PDB file of C-alpha atoms in Angstrom:
ATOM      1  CA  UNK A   1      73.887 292.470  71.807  1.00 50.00           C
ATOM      2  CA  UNK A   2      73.852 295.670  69.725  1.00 52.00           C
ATOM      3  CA  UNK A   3      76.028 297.568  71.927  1.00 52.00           C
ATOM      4  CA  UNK A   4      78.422 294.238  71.859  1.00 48.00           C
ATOM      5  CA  UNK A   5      78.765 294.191  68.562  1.00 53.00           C
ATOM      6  CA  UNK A   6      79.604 298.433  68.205  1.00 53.00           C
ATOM      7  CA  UNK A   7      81.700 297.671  70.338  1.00 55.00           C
ATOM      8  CA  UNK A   8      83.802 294.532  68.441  1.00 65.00           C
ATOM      9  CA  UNK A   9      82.833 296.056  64.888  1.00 69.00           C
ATOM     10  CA  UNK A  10      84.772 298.885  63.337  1.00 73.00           C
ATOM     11  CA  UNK A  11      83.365 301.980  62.009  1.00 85.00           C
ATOM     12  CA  UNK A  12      84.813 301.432  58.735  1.00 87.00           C
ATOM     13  CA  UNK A  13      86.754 298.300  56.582  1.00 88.00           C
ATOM     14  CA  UNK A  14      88.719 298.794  53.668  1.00 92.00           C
ATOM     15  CA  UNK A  15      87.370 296.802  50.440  1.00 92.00           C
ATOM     16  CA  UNK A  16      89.367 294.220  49.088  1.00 93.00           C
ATOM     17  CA  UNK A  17      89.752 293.802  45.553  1.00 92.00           C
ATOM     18  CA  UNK A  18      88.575 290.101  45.596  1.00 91.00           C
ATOM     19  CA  UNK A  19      85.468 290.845  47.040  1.00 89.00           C
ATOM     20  CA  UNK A  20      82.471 289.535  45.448  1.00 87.00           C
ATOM     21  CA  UNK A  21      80.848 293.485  45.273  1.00 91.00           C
ATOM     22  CA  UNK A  22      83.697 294.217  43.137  1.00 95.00           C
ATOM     23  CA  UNK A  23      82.506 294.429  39.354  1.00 96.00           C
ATOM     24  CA  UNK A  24      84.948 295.770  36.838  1.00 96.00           C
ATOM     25  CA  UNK A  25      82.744 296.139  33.162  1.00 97.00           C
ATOM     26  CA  UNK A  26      84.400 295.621  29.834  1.00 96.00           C
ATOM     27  CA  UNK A  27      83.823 296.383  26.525  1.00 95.00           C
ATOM     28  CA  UNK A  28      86.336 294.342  24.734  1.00 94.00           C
ATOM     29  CA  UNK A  29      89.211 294.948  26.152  1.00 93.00           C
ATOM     30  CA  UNK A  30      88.383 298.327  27.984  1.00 95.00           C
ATOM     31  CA  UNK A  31      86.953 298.311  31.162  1.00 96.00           C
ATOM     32  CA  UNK A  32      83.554 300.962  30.887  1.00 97.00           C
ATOM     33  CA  UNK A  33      82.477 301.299  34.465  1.00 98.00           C
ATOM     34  CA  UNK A  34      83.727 299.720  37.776  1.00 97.00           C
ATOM     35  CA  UNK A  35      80.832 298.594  40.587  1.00 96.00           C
ATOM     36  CA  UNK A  36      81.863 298.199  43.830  1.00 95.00           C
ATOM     37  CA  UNK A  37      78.428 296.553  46.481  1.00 91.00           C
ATOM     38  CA  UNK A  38      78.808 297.483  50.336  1.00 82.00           C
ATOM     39  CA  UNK A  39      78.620 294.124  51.823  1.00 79.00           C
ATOM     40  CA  UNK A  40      77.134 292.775  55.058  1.00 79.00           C
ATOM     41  CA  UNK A  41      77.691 294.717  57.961  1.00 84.00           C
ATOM     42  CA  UNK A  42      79.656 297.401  55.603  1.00 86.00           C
ATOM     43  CA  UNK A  43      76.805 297.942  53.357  1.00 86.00           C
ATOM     44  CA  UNK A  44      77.705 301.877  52.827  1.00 88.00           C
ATOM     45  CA  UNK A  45      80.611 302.882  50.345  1.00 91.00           C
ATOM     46  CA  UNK A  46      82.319 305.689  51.324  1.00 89.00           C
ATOM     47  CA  UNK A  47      84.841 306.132  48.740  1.00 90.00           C
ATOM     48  CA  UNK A  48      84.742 310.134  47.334  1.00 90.00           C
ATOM     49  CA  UNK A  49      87.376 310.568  44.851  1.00 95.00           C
ATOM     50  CA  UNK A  50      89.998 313.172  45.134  1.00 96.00           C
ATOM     51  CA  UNK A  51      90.837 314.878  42.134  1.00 97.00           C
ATOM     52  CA  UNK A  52      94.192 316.171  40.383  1.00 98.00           C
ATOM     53  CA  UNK A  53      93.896 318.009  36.368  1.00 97.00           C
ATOM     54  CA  UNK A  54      97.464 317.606  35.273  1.00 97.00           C
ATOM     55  CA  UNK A  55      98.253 320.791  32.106  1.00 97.00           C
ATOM     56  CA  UNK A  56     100.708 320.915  29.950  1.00 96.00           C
ATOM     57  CA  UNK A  57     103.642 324.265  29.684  1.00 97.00           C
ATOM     58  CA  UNK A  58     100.681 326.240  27.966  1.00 96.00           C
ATOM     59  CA  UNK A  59      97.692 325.175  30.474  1.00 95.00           C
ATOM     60  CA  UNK A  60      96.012 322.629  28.031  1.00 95.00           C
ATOM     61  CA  UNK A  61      94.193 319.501  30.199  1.00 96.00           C
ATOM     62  CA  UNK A  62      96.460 316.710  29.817  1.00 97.00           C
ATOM     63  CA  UNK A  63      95.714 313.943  32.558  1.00 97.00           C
ATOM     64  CA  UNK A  64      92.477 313.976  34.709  1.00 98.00           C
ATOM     65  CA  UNK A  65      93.314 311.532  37.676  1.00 98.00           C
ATOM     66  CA  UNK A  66      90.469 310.254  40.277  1.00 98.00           C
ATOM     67  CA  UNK A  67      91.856 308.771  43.394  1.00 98.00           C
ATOM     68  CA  UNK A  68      89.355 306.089  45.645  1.00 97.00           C
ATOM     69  CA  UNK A  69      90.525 304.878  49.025  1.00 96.00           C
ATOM     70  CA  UNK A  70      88.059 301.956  49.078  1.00 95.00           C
ATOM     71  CA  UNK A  71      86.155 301.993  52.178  1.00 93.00           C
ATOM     72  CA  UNK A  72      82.853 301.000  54.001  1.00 92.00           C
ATOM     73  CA  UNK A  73      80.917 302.030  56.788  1.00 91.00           C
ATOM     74  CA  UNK A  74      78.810 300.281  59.376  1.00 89.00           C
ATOM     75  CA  UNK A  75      75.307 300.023  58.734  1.00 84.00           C
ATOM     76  CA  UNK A  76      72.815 297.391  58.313  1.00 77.00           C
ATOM     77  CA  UNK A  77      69.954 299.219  57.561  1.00 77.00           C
ATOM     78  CA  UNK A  78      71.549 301.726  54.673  1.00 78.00           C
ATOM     79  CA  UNK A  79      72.928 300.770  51.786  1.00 81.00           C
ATOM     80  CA  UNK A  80      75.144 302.940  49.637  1.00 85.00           C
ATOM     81  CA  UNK A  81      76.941 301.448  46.437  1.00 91.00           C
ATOM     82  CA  UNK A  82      79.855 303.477  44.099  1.00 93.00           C
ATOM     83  CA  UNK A  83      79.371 303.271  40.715  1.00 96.00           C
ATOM     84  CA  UNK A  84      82.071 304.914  38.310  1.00 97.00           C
ATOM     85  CA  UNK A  85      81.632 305.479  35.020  1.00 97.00           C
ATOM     86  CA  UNK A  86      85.556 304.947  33.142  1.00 97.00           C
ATOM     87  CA  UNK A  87      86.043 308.147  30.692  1.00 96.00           C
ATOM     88  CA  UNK A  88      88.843 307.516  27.893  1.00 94.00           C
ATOM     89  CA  UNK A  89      89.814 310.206  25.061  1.00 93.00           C
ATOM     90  CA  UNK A  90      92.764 310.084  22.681  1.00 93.00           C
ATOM     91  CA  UNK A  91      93.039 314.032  23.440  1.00 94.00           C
ATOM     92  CA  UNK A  92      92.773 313.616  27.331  1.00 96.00           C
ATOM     93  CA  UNK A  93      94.557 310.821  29.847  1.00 97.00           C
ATOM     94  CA  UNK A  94      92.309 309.641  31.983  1.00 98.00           C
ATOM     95  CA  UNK A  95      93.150 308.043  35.305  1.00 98.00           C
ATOM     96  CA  UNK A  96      91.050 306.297  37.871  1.00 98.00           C
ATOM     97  CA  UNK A  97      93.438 304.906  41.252  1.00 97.00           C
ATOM     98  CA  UNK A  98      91.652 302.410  42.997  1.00 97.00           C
ATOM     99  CA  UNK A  99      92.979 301.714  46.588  1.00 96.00           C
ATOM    100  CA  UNK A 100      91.736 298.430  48.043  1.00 95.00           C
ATOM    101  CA  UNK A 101      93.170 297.056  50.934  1.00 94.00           C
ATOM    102  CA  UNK A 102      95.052 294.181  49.209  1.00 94.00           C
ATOM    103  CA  UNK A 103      96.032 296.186  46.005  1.00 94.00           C
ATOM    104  CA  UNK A 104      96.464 299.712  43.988  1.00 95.00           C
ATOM    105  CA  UNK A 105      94.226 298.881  40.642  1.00 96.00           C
ATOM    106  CA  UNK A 106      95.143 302.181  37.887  1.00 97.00           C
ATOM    107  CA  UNK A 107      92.749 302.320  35.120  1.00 97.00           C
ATOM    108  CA  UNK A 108      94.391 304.536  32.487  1.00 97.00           C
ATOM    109  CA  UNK A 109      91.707 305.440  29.437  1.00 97.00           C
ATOM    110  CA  UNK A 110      90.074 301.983  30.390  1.00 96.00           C
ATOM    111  CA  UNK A 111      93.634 299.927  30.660  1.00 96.00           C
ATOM    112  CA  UNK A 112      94.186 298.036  33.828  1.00 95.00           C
ATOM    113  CA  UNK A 113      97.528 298.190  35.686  1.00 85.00           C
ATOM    114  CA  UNK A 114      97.535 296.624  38.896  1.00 66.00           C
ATOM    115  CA  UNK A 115     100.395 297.570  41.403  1.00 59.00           C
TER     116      UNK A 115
END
């Protein structure tokens, strides 16, 4: 049975954006921190963020962007969540790129674009 179902399973899923693991947290209007659960079978998160710093002509930080491919592993036994805390600054642009498998979600200094 085990070796079956390594066999039919994938290593890894991408997360959709409608799943029920998915947790975006607002305050108002701004959206604070985003949750994402590993769910049955994919209980391990395995999205690292790639990172770009964006300067201006004289070097000054002027964007900070955060890329996620949304993705889970196989496992039953471990369980890994992401958490991500949403910076935003009037000096600094900050940009998180969430990419689930049904949709790009942007989260500019706690604004939501979806693409």
């Amino acid at each position: 049975m085990v070796i079956l179902c390594m066999v039919l399973v994938p290593d890894t899923i991408k997360i959709d954006s409608e799943n029920a693991g998915v947790k975006f947290i607002y305050d108002g209007k701004s959206v604070t921190d985003v949750y994402v659960d590993g769910t049955f079978l994919y209980g391990m998160v395995t999205s690292y963020p790639s990172d770009e710093i964006i300067r201006d002509l004289e070097g000054n930080v002027i964007e900070k962007i955060q890329t996620y491919d949304m993705t889970a592993a196989f496992s039953i036994r471990k369980r890994m969540d992401l958490k991500v805390h949403i910076e935003s600054s009037d000096d600094i642009k900050y940009t998180y790129i969430f990419k689930f498998a049904d949709k790009d979600i942007t989260i500019t200094n706690g604004k939501v674009l979806e693409s």
